[in-house]
């Protein structure tokens, strides 16, 4: 199909193909298009082949984001108007005048609209383990097997607390609900040699649940049935060089950085961030980081929850060259105060942020102090970037996700623009270094791979 966008592949989702075909059919002399789309069309990688391409040839002049579908379906849609060619009139986003509307359907000053991939990101992060069909590895703390396994492994090398994103969001920080036998990338013979009770558990409890038919959807897993589908062993070894990390639930109503022990095993519904600098403990709780992750991740559900992305959000975030040391203590104060509030109510971080963002909740001194800490942390982060000229204008503001205690809308646009400038500057620096040169596709090798050395999971550290 001839198109100003090039050939349209039938493998692309139908919605994106429709968007681009609609632009082809639009009159070149100021034709106007109005369309409804799922909210995902303005999120993640969908933008690159959809609205971003359309905006090259047309001007977005009006949009309403996240409108609840008037029928019974529990979905939200975007309503978008655009004109082919230039447009000199006013632009309206969610019933408010804005300078420009970006392909992400956000206010824009006309600069960069999306981050570029960074080869060497400032934040080292990864998703936790993928434990497909591995429910038999889980242990209740009141079970007899748990008692025997803990006696067999008092150091907690293979028996670890197990946390999902829901655990981090719904329960007080530090709560352990489940444990897991996590063999990482060890061989079965190593487990039998070092942890005979764990080996017995595998043979009696796990083996009956890990037959070839059950594991057929997980290529190669049947041959290593005693391991997780994706154990992330190398990443966890690096992460565990430090005692704590920041864990972020991948499915939550808010961006919820949690101060968490690296000794736990986290599922793939959790993003783990290495704390290379102590001050990151505060910086990752700033509105600057939260707004970036919210902007460059995907949403879900009618409530507008956030699903943070490693590739689109964390790996593209550029840190300041020098981070104020006060952020380490401010982050520690936040952790202590938030854990105290949650512990008093047997509640999780989602409940805490529900209260923080509710302007009717003003009677609690801890909530007031946490809001003050948000302001102080944001000021310290802005100063780390050298952006003391910005009025962050903290207050309760209406956003796509509802009312939030955060920076003002004008400050948000400016902060995102400046962070995008840093991202693109880093990308261009990496291009000059030759880091983004596309390598020729290698021919598939027919050589027989040698057997890798057995991982030293159980080696005793000197």
CSV table of C-alpha atoms in Angstrom, one decimal:
chain,number,residue,atom,x,y,z
A,1,UNK,CA,0.0,0.0,0.0
A,2,UNK,CA,1.5,3.4,-1.0
A,3,UNK,CA,1.5,5.8,1.9
A,4,UNK,CA,3.5,8.8,3.2
A,5,UNK,CA,4.3,6.5,6.1
A,6,UNK,CA,5.7,3.7,3.9
A,7,UNK,CA,4.5,0.2,3.6
A,8,UNK,CA,1.9,-0.8,6.3
A,9,UNK,CA,2.6,-4.3,7.7
A,10,UNK,CA,-0.4,-6.4,8.3
A,11,UNK,CA,1.3,-7.6,11.5
A,12,UNK,CA,0.7,-4.3,13.2
A,13,UNK,CA,-2.4,-4.0,15.5
A,14,UNK,CA,-5.5,-3.1,13.5
A,15,UNK,CA,-6.0,0.2,15.4
A,16,UNK,CA,-2.7,1.6,14.3
A,17,UNK,CA,-3.2,0.5,10.7
A,18,UNK,CA,-6.6,2.3,10.9
A,19,UNK,CA,-5.1,5.5,12.2
A,20,UNK,CA,-2.5,5.7,9.4
A,21,UNK,CA,-5.0,4.7,6.7
A,22,UNK,CA,-7.4,7.4,7.9
A,23,UNK,CA,-4.6,10.0,7.4
A,24,UNK,CA,-4.0,8.7,3.8
A,25,UNK,CA,-7.6,9.3,2.9
A,26,UNK,CA,-7.8,12.8,4.5
A,27,UNK,CA,-7.9,15.8,2.1
A,28,UNK,CA,-4.4,17.4,1.8
A,29,UNK,CA,-6.1,20.8,1.8
A,30,UNK,CA,-6.9,21.1,5.5
A,31,UNK,CA,-8.9,18.0,5.9
A,32,UNK,CA,-10.1,17.4,9.5
A,33,UNK,CA,-10.2,14.1,11.3
A,34,UNK,CA,-11.9,13.2,14.5
A,35,UNK,CA,-11.4,9.7,16.0
A,36,UNK,CA,-11.9,7.6,19.1
A,37,UNK,CA,-9.1,5.3,20.2
A,38,UNK,CA,-8.1,3.2,23.1
A,39,UNK,CA,-5.9,5.0,25.6
A,40,UNK,CA,-3.0,2.7,24.7
A,41,UNK,CA,-2.7,4.4,21.3
A,42,UNK,CA,-1.1,7.4,23.2
A,43,UNK,CA,1.2,5.2,25.3
A,44,UNK,CA,4.4,3.2,25.0
A,45,UNK,CA,5.6,1.9,21.6
A,46,UNK,CA,2.2,2.4,20.0
A,47,UNK,CA,2.9,6.1,19.6
A,48,UNK,CA,5.8,5.6,17.3
A,49,UNK,CA,3.8,3.9,14.6
A,50,UNK,CA,0.5,5.8,15.3
A,51,UNK,CA,0.0,9.3,16.5
A,52,UNK,CA,3.7,10.3,16.2
A,53,UNK,CA,3.7,9.4,12.5
A,54,UNK,CA,0.3,11.1,11.9
A,55,UNK,CA,1.5,14.3,13.7
A,56,UNK,CA,4.3,14.7,11.1
A,57,UNK,CA,1.6,15.4,8.5
A,58,UNK,CA,-1.2,16.9,10.7
A,59,UNK,CA,-1.7,19.2,13.6
A,60,UNK,CA,-3.4,17.9,16.8
A,61,UNK,CA,-5.7,20.7,17.9
A,62,UNK,CA,-8.1,19.1,20.3
A,63,UNK,CA,-8.1,16.1,22.5
A,64,UNK,CA,-9.9,14.6,25.5
A,65,UNK,CA,-8.0,11.9,27.3
A,66,UNK,CA,-9.3,8.9,29.2
A,67,UNK,CA,-13.0,9.5,28.7
A,68,UNK,CA,-15.1,6.8,30.3
A,69,UNK,CA,-17.0,4.8,27.7
A,70,UNK,CA,-20.7,5.8,28.1
A,71,UNK,CA,-21.9,2.2,27.8
A,72,UNK,CA,-21.5,-0.8,30.1
A,73,UNK,CA,-17.9,-1.6,29.0
A,74,UNK,CA,-15.3,-0.8,31.7
A,75,UNK,CA,-12.9,1.0,29.3
A,76,UNK,CA,-11.6,4.5,28.7
A,77,UNK,CA,-11.0,6.1,25.3
A,78,UNK,CA,-9.2,9.1,23.9
A,79,UNK,CA,-11.0,11.5,21.6
A,80,UNK,CA,-8.7,13.3,19.1
A,81,UNK,CA,-9.1,16.0,16.5
A,82,UNK,CA,-6.5,16.8,13.9
A,83,UNK,CA,-6.1,18.9,10.8
A,84,UNK,CA,-3.9,17.8,7.9
A,85,UNK,CA,-1.2,20.4,7.3
A,86,UNK,CA,-0.7,23.5,9.5
A,87,UNK,CA,-3.1,24.7,12.1
A,88,UNK,CA,-3.0,28.3,13.5
A,89,UNK,CA,-6.0,28.2,15.9
A,90,UNK,CA,-6.2,27.5,19.6
A,91,UNK,CA,-5.5,24.1,20.9
A,92,UNK,CA,-7.6,22.5,23.6
A,93,UNK,CA,-6.6,19.5,25.8
A,94,UNK,CA,-9.1,18.2,28.3
A,95,UNK,CA,-11.1,21.4,28.0
A,96,UNK,CA,-8.0,23.6,28.8
A,97,UNK,CA,-6.1,25.8,26.3
A,98,UNK,CA,-2.5,24.6,25.8
A,99,UNK,CA,0.4,25.8,23.5
A,100,UNK,CA,0.7,22.5,21.7
A,101,UNK,CA,-0.6,18.9,22.0
A,102,UNK,CA,2.1,16.2,21.7
A,103,UNK,CA,1.5,12.7,20.2
A,104,UNK,CA,1.3,11.5,23.8
A,105,UNK,CA,-1.7,13.8,24.2
A,106,UNK,CA,0.1,15.9,26.7
A,107,UNK,CA,0.7,19.6,26.8
A,108,UNK,CA,3.9,20.5,25.0
A,109,UNK,CA,6.1,23.5,24.4
A,110,UNK,CA,7.1,22.2,21.0
A,111,UNK,CA,10.3,20.4,21.9
A,112,UNK,CA,11.0,16.6,22.1
A,113,UNK,CA,7.9,14.5,22.7
A,114,UNK,CA,9.4,11.1,23.5
A,115,UNK,CA,12.7,9.8,25.1
A,116,UNK,CA,15.3,7.9,23.1
A,117,UNK,CA,16.7,4.6,24.1
A,118,UNK,CA,20.0,4.8,26.1
A,119,UNK,CA,22.6,2.1,25.8
A,120,UNK,CA,24.2,2.8,29.2
A,121,UNK,CA,21.4,4.0,31.5
A,122,UNK,CA,22.0,5.9,34.7
A,123,UNK,CA,19.6,3.6,36.6
A,124,UNK,CA,20.3,-0.1,36.6
A,125,UNK,CA,17.0,-1.9,36.9
A,126,UNK,CA,15.3,-5.2,35.9
A,127,UNK,CA,12.1,-7.1,36.5
A,128,UNK,CA,12.0,-9.9,39.1
A,129,UNK,CA,11.7,-13.6,38.5
A,130,UNK,CA,9.1,-15.2,36.1
A,131,UNK,CA,7.8,-18.2,38.0
A,132,UNK,CA,5.5,-19.6,35.4
A,133,UNK,CA,3.7,-22.8,36.6
A,134,UNK,CA,5.8,-22.6,39.7
A,135,UNK,CA,3.2,-22.4,42.5
A,136,UNK,CA,4.6,-25.5,44.1
A,137,UNK,CA,7.8,-23.6,45.0
A,138,UNK,CA,5.8,-21.4,47.4
A,139,UNK,CA,5.7,-22.0,51.1
A,140,UNK,CA,3.4,-20.9,53.9
A,141,UNK,CA,5.4,-19.9,57.1
A,142,UNK,CA,3.3,-22.2,59.2
A,143,UNK,CA,3.9,-25.3,57.1
A,144,UNK,CA,6.1,-28.2,58.3
A,145,UNK,CA,8.2,-28.1,55.1
A,146,UNK,CA,9.0,-24.4,55.8
A,147,UNK,CA,10.3,-25.3,59.3
A,148,UNK,CA,12.5,-28.1,57.9
A,149,UNK,CA,13.8,-26.1,55.0
A,150,UNK,CA,14.7,-23.1,57.3
A,151,UNK,CA,16.6,-25.5,59.5
A,152,UNK,CA,18.4,-26.9,56.4
A,153,UNK,CA,19.2,-23.3,55.2
A,154,UNK,CA,19.6,-21.0,58.1
A,155,UNK,CA,21.5,-18.4,56.0
A,156,UNK,CA,18.5,-18.0,53.6
A,157,UNK,CA,20.4,-18.9,50.4
A,158,UNK,CA,17.6,-20.8,48.8
A,159,UNK,CA,14.6,-20.1,51.1
A,160,UNK,CA,13.7,-16.5,50.8
A,161,UNK,CA,10.7,-14.1,51.4
A,162,UNK,CA,8.6,-13.9,48.2
A,163,UNK,CA,7.0,-10.6,47.2
A,164,UNK,CA,4.8,-9.6,44.2
A,165,UNK,CA,3.8,-6.1,43.2
A,166,UNK,CA,0.5,-6.5,45.0
A,167,UNK,CA,2.3,-7.5,48.2
A,168,UNK,CA,4.4,-4.3,48.1
A,169,UNK,CA,1.4,-2.1,47.4
A,170,UNK,CA,-1.3,-3.6,49.7
A,171,UNK,CA,0.6,-4.5,52.9
A,172,UNK,CA,2.8,-2.5,55.3
A,173,UNK,CA,6.4,-2.2,54.2
A,174,UNK,CA,8.4,-5.2,55.3
A,175,UNK,CA,5.5,-7.6,55.5
A,176,UNK,CA,6.3,-11.2,54.6
A,177,UNK,CA,3.3,-13.2,53.5
A,178,UNK,CA,4.9,-16.0,51.6
A,179,UNK,CA,8.3,-17.8,51.2
A,180,UNK,CA,9.8,-19.5,48.2
A,181,UNK,CA,12.4,-22.1,47.4
A,182,UNK,CA,14.5,-20.2,44.9
A,183,UNK,CA,17.2,-22.4,43.4
A,184,UNK,CA,18.4,-19.6,41.1
A,185,UNK,CA,20.6,-21.2,38.4
A,186,UNK,CA,22.1,-24.0,40.5
A,187,UNK,CA,22.3,-27.5,39.2
A,188,UNK,CA,20.1,-30.3,40.7
A,189,UNK,CA,23.3,-32.1,41.9
A,190,UNK,CA,24.5,-29.0,43.7
A,191,UNK,CA,21.2,-28.7,45.6
A,192,UNK,CA,21.3,-32.3,46.6
A,193,UNK,CA,24.9,-31.9,47.9
A,194,UNK,CA,24.4,-28.7,49.8
A,195,UNK,CA,20.7,-28.7,50.8
A,196,UNK,CA,19.4,-32.3,51.1
A,197,UNK,CA,16.0,-31.1,52.6
A,198,UNK,CA,15.5,-28.7,49.6
A,199,UNK,CA,16.3,-31.6,47.3
A,200,UNK,CA,13.8,-33.8,49.0
A,201,UNK,CA,11.2,-31.0,48.8
A,202,UNK,CA,11.8,-30.7,45.1
A,203,UNK,CA,11.5,-34.4,44.5
A,204,UNK,CA,8.4,-34.9,46.6
A,205,UNK,CA,6.4,-31.7,46.2
A,206,UNK,CA,7.7,-29.9,43.0
A,207,UNK,CA,8.3,-32.8,40.6
A,208,UNK,CA,4.6,-33.9,40.4
A,209,UNK,CA,3.6,-30.4,39.2
A,210,UNK,CA,6.3,-30.0,36.6
A,211,UNK,CA,5.6,-32.6,34.0
A,212,UNK,CA,6.4,-32.0,30.3
A,213,UNK,CA,2.8,-31.3,29.3
A,214,UNK,CA,2.4,-28.6,32.0
A,215,UNK,CA,5.6,-26.9,31.0
A,216,UNK,CA,5.3,-27.2,27.2
A,217,UNK,CA,4.6,-23.4,26.8
A,218,UNK,CA,8.0,-22.6,28.5
A,219,UNK,CA,10.7,-23.7,26.0
A,220,UNK,CA,13.5,-25.6,27.7
A,221,UNK,CA,12.0,-25.4,31.2
A,222,UNK,CA,11.2,-29.1,31.5
A,223,UNK,CA,14.9,-29.9,31.3
A,224,UNK,CA,15.5,-27.6,34.3
A,225,UNK,CA,12.2,-28.0,36.1
A,226,UNK,CA,13.7,-27.2,39.5
A,227,UNK,CA,14.4,-23.6,38.4
A,228,UNK,CA,12.1,-20.6,37.7
A,229,UNK,CA,11.3,-20.0,34.0
A,230,UNK,CA,13.3,-16.7,34.2
A,231,UNK,CA,15.4,-16.8,37.4
A,232,UNK,CA,17.4,-13.6,36.8
A,233,UNK,CA,20.2,-15.1,38.7
A,234,UNK,CA,23.0,-12.9,37.3
A,235,UNK,CA,20.9,-9.7,38.0
A,236,UNK,CA,20.1,-10.8,41.5
A,237,UNK,CA,23.8,-11.5,42.3
A,238,UNK,CA,24.7,-8.0,41.3
A,239,UNK,CA,21.7,-6.5,43.2
A,240,UNK,CA,22.6,-8.4,46.3
A,241,UNK,CA,26.0,-6.8,46.6
A,242,UNK,CA,24.0,-4.1,48.5
A,243,UNK,CA,21.7,-4.8,51.4
A,244,UNK,CA,18.7,-2.7,50.1
A,245,UNK,CA,17.3,-1.6,46.8
A,246,UNK,CA,14.2,0.2,45.5
A,247,UNK,CA,11.4,-2.0,44.4
A,248,UNK,CA,8.5,-0.6,42.3
A,249,UNK,CA,5.3,-2.5,41.7
A,250,UNK,CA,4.5,-2.9,38.0
A,251,UNK,CA,0.8,-2.7,38.5
A,252,UNK,CA,-0.4,-0.1,40.9
A,253,UNK,CA,-2.5,3.0,41.1
A,254,UNK,CA,0.6,5.1,41.8
A,255,UNK,CA,4.4,5.0,41.2
A,256,UNK,CA,5.3,3.4,44.5
A,257,UNK,CA,9.1,3.1,45.1
A,258,UNK,CA,9.6,0.8,48.1
A,259,UNK,CA,12.8,0.6,50.3
A,260,UNK,CA,13.2,-3.2,50.1
A,261,UNK,CA,15.8,-5.9,51.1
A,262,UNK,CA,17.7,-7.4,48.3
A,263,UNK,CA,17.7,-10.8,50.0
A,264,UNK,CA,14.0,-11.3,49.0
A,265,UNK,CA,12.9,-12.9,45.8
A,266,UNK,CA,10.6,-10.6,43.8
A,267,UNK,CA,8.3,-11.6,40.9
A,268,UNK,CA,8.3,-10.1,37.4
A,269,UNK,CA,5.5,-7.8,38.6
A,270,UNK,CA,8.2,-5.8,40.5
A,271,UNK,CA,10.9,-3.6,39.0
A,272,UNK,CA,14.1,-3.6,41.1
A,273,UNK,CA,16.5,-0.6,41.0
A,274,UNK,CA,20.1,-0.7,42.3
A,275,UNK,CA,21.0,2.0,44.8
A,276,UNK,CA,24.4,2.9,43.5
A,277,UNK,CA,24.2,6.2,45.4
A,278,UNK,CA,22.6,6.7,48.8
A,279,UNK,CA,20.9,9.9,47.6
A,280,UNK,CA,18.8,7.8,45.1
A,281,UNK,CA,16.8,6.8,48.1
A,282,UNK,CA,15.2,10.2,48.1
A,283,UNK,CA,15.5,11.1,44.4
A,284,UNK,CA,13.4,8.1,43.3
A,285,UNK,CA,10.6,9.3,45.5
A,286,UNK,CA,10.5,12.8,43.9
A,287,UNK,CA,7.7,14.1,41.7
A,288,UNK,CA,10.2,14.6,38.9
A,289,UNK,CA,10.9,10.9,38.8
A,290,UNK,CA,7.2,9.9,39.3
A,291,UNK,CA,5.9,12.3,36.6
A,292,UNK,CA,8.5,10.9,34.2
A,293,UNK,CA,7.5,7.3,34.9
A,294,UNK,CA,3.8,8.2,34.7
A,295,UNK,CA,4.3,10.0,31.3
A,296,UNK,CA,6.5,7.3,29.7
A,297,UNK,CA,4.8,4.2,30.9
A,298,UNK,CA,1.4,2.6,30.2
A,299,UNK,CA,-1.9,2.8,32.1
A,300,UNK,CA,-4.5,0.3,32.8
A,301,UNK,CA,-8.2,0.1,33.9
A,302,UNK,CA,-10.8,2.8,34.3
A,303,UNK,CA,-9.0,4.2,37.4
A,304,UNK,CA,-5.9,5.1,35.4
A,305,UNK,CA,-3.4,2.9,37.2
A,306,UNK,CA,0.3,3.0,36.3
A,307,UNK,CA,2.4,0.2,34.8
A,308,UNK,CA,6.0,1.4,34.9
A,309,UNK,CA,8.3,0.3,32.1
A,310,UNK,CA,12.1,-0.5,32.4
A,311,UNK,CA,12.8,0.3,28.7
A,312,UNK,CA,10.5,3.3,28.3
A,313,UNK,CA,10.7,4.9,31.7
A,314,UNK,CA,13.6,3.9,34.0
A,315,UNK,CA,16.3,3.3,31.4
A,316,UNK,CA,15.6,6.6,29.7
A,317,UNK,CA,15.7,8.7,32.9
A,318,UNK,CA,18.8,10.9,33.2
A,319,UNK,CA,20.2,11.6,36.6
A,320,UNK,CA,21.8,15.0,37.5
A,321,UNK,CA,25.6,15.1,37.4
A,322,UNK,CA,25.7,15.8,41.1
A,323,UNK,CA,22.9,14.7,43.5
A,324,UNK,CA,22.4,16.6,46.8
A,325,UNK,CA,23.5,14.5,49.7
A,326,UNK,CA,20.4,15.7,51.7
A,327,UNK,CA,18.3,13.4,49.6
A,328,UNK,CA,19.7,10.3,51.4
A,329,UNK,CA,18.3,11.5,54.7
A,330,UNK,CA,15.1,12.8,53.2
A,331,UNK,CA,14.5,9.4,51.7
A,332,UNK,CA,15.2,7.7,55.0
A,333,UNK,CA,12.8,10.0,56.7
A,334,UNK,CA,10.1,9.2,54.1
A,335,UNK,CA,10.6,5.5,54.6
A,336,UNK,CA,10.4,5.8,58.4
A,337,UNK,CA,7.3,8.0,58.4
A,338,UNK,CA,5.4,6.0,55.7
A,339,UNK,CA,6.2,2.7,57.4
A,340,UNK,CA,4.9,4.1,60.7
A,341,UNK,CA,1.6,5.4,59.1
A,342,UNK,CA,1.1,2.0,57.3
A,343,UNK,CA,1.9,0.0,60.4
A,344,UNK,CA,-0.6,2.0,62.6
A,345,UNK,CA,-3.4,1.0,60.2
A,346,UNK,CA,-2.2,-2.4,58.8
A,347,UNK,CA,-2.4,-0.7,55.4
A,348,UNK,CA,-0.2,-0.6,52.4
A,349,UNK,CA,1.4,2.2,50.3
A,350,UNK,CA,-1.6,2.4,48.0
A,351,UNK,CA,-3.8,3.3,51.0
A,352,UNK,CA,-1.1,5.8,52.1
A,353,UNK,CA,-1.1,7.6,48.8
A,354,UNK,CA,-4.9,7.6,48.6
A,355,UNK,CA,-4.7,9.7,51.8
A,356,UNK,CA,-1.8,11.9,50.7
A,357,UNK,CA,-3.7,12.9,47.5
A,358,UNK,CA,-7.0,13.5,49.3
A,359,UNK,CA,-7.1,17.2,50.2
A,360,UNK,CA,-9.8,16.4,52.7
A,361,UNK,CA,-7.3,14.4,54.8
A,362,UNK,CA,-5.6,17.1,56.7
A,363,UNK,CA,-6.1,16.0,60.3
A,364,UNK,CA,-3.1,13.6,60.5
A,365,UNK,CA,0.3,15.1,61.4
A,366,UNK,CA,2.2,12.2,59.6
A,367,UNK,CA,0.3,12.9,56.4
A,368,UNK,CA,1.2,16.6,56.7
A,369,UNK,CA,4.8,15.7,57.3
A,370,UNK,CA,4.9,13.4,54.3
A,371,UNK,CA,3.5,16.1,52.0
A,372,UNK,CA,6.1,18.5,53.4
A,373,UNK,CA,8.8,15.9,52.5
A,374,UNK,CA,7.5,15.7,49.0
A,375,UNK,CA,8.0,19.4,48.6
A,376,UNK,CA,11.5,19.2,50.2
A,377,UNK,CA,12.6,16.2,48.1
A,378,UNK,CA,11.4,17.9,44.9
A,379,UNK,CA,13.2,21.1,45.7
A,380,UNK,CA,16.4,19.2,46.4
A,381,UNK,CA,16.1,17.2,43.2
A,382,UNK,CA,15.4,20.3,41.1
A,383,UNK,CA,18.4,22.0,42.8
A,384,UNK,CA,20.6,18.9,41.9
A,385,UNK,CA,19.7,19.6,38.2
A,386,UNK,CA,20.4,23.3,38.7
A,387,UNK,CA,16.8,24.2,38.1
A,388,UNK,CA,16.2,26.5,41.1
A,389,UNK,CA,14.5,29.0,38.7
A,390,UNK,CA,11.4,26.8,38.5
A,391,UNK,CA,8.4,27.5,40.6
A,392,UNK,CA,7.3,23.9,41.3
A,393,UNK,CA,3.9,25.1,42.6
A,394,UNK,CA,3.0,22.1,44.8
A,395,UNK,CA,-0.7,21.7,45.5
A,396,UNK,CA,-3.6,19.4,44.9
A,397,UNK,CA,-4.0,19.3,41.1
A,398,UNK,CA,-6.4,17.5,38.8
A,399,UNK,CA,-4.5,15.0,36.5
A,400,UNK,CA,-5.4,12.2,34.2
A,401,UNK,CA,-5.1,9.9,37.1
A,402,UNK,CA,-7.3,12.0,39.4
A,403,UNK,CA,-6.4,14.5,42.1
A,404,UNK,CA,-2.7,14.4,43.0
A,405,UNK,CA,-0.6,16.4,45.5
A,406,UNK,CA,2.2,17.2,43.1
A,407,UNK,CA,3.9,19.9,41.1
A,408,UNK,CA,1.7,22.3,39.1
A,409,UNK,CA,0.7,21.6,35.5
A,410,UNK,CA,3.0,24.3,34.1
A,411,UNK,CA,5.9,23.1,36.1
A,412,UNK,CA,5.2,19.5,35.0
A,413,UNK,CA,5.4,20.5,31.3
A,414,UNK,CA,8.7,22.4,31.9
A,415,UNK,CA,10.2,19.6,34.0
A,416,UNK,CA,9.4,16.9,31.4
A,417,UNK,CA,10.7,19.2,28.6
A,418,UNK,CA,14.0,19.6,30.4
A,419,UNK,CA,14.3,16.0,31.3
A,420,UNK,CA,13.7,15.1,27.6
A,421,UNK,CA,16.4,17.5,26.5
A,422,UNK,CA,18.8,15.7,28.8
A,423,UNK,CA,17.7,12.4,27.4
A,424,UNK,CA,18.2,13.5,23.8
A,425,UNK,CA,21.6,15.1,24.6
A,426,UNK,CA,22.7,11.8,26.2
A,427,UNK,CA,21.4,9.9,23.1
A,428,UNK,CA,23.3,12.1,20.7
A,429,UNK,CA,26.5,11.7,22.8
A,430,UNK,CA,26.1,7.9,22.5
A,431,UNK,CA,25.5,8.3,18.8
A,432,UNK,CA,28.8,10.2,18.4
A,433,UNK,CA,30.5,7.4,20.4
A,434,UNK,CA,29.1,4.8,17.9
A,435,UNK,CA,26.9,3.1,20.4
A,436,UNK,CA,23.8,3.2,18.3
A,437,UNK,CA,25.2,1.8,15.0
A,438,UNK,CA,23.0,-1.0,13.9
A,439,UNK,CA,25.0,-4.2,13.6
A,440,UNK,CA,24.6,-6.5,10.6
A,441,UNK,CA,22.5,-9.5,11.5
A,442,UNK,CA,24.7,-12.3,12.3
A,443,UNK,CA,24.3,-15.6,10.4
A,444,UNK,CA,22.8,-18.4,12.5
A,445,UNK,CA,25.7,-20.4,13.9
A,446,UNK,CA,25.6,-24.2,13.6
A,447,UNK,CA,28.5,-24.7,16.0
A,448,UNK,CA,27.9,-26.9,19.0
A,449,UNK,CA,28.0,-24.8,22.2
A,450,UNK,CA,30.2,-26.0,25.0
A,451,UNK,CA,28.6,-26.8,28.3
A,452,UNK,CA,28.8,-23.7,30.6
A,453,UNK,CA,30.6,-23.9,33.9
A,454,UNK,CA,28.3,-24.8,36.8
A,455,UNK,CA,27.4,-21.5,38.6
A,456,UNK,CA,29.0,-21.1,42.0
A,457,UNK,CA,25.7,-20.5,43.8
A,458,UNK,CA,26.8,-22.1,47.0
A,459,UNK,CA,30.4,-20.9,47.2
A,460,UNK,CA,31.3,-19.5,50.6
A,461,UNK,CA,32.4,-15.9,50.4
A,462,UNK,CA,35.8,-15.2,51.9
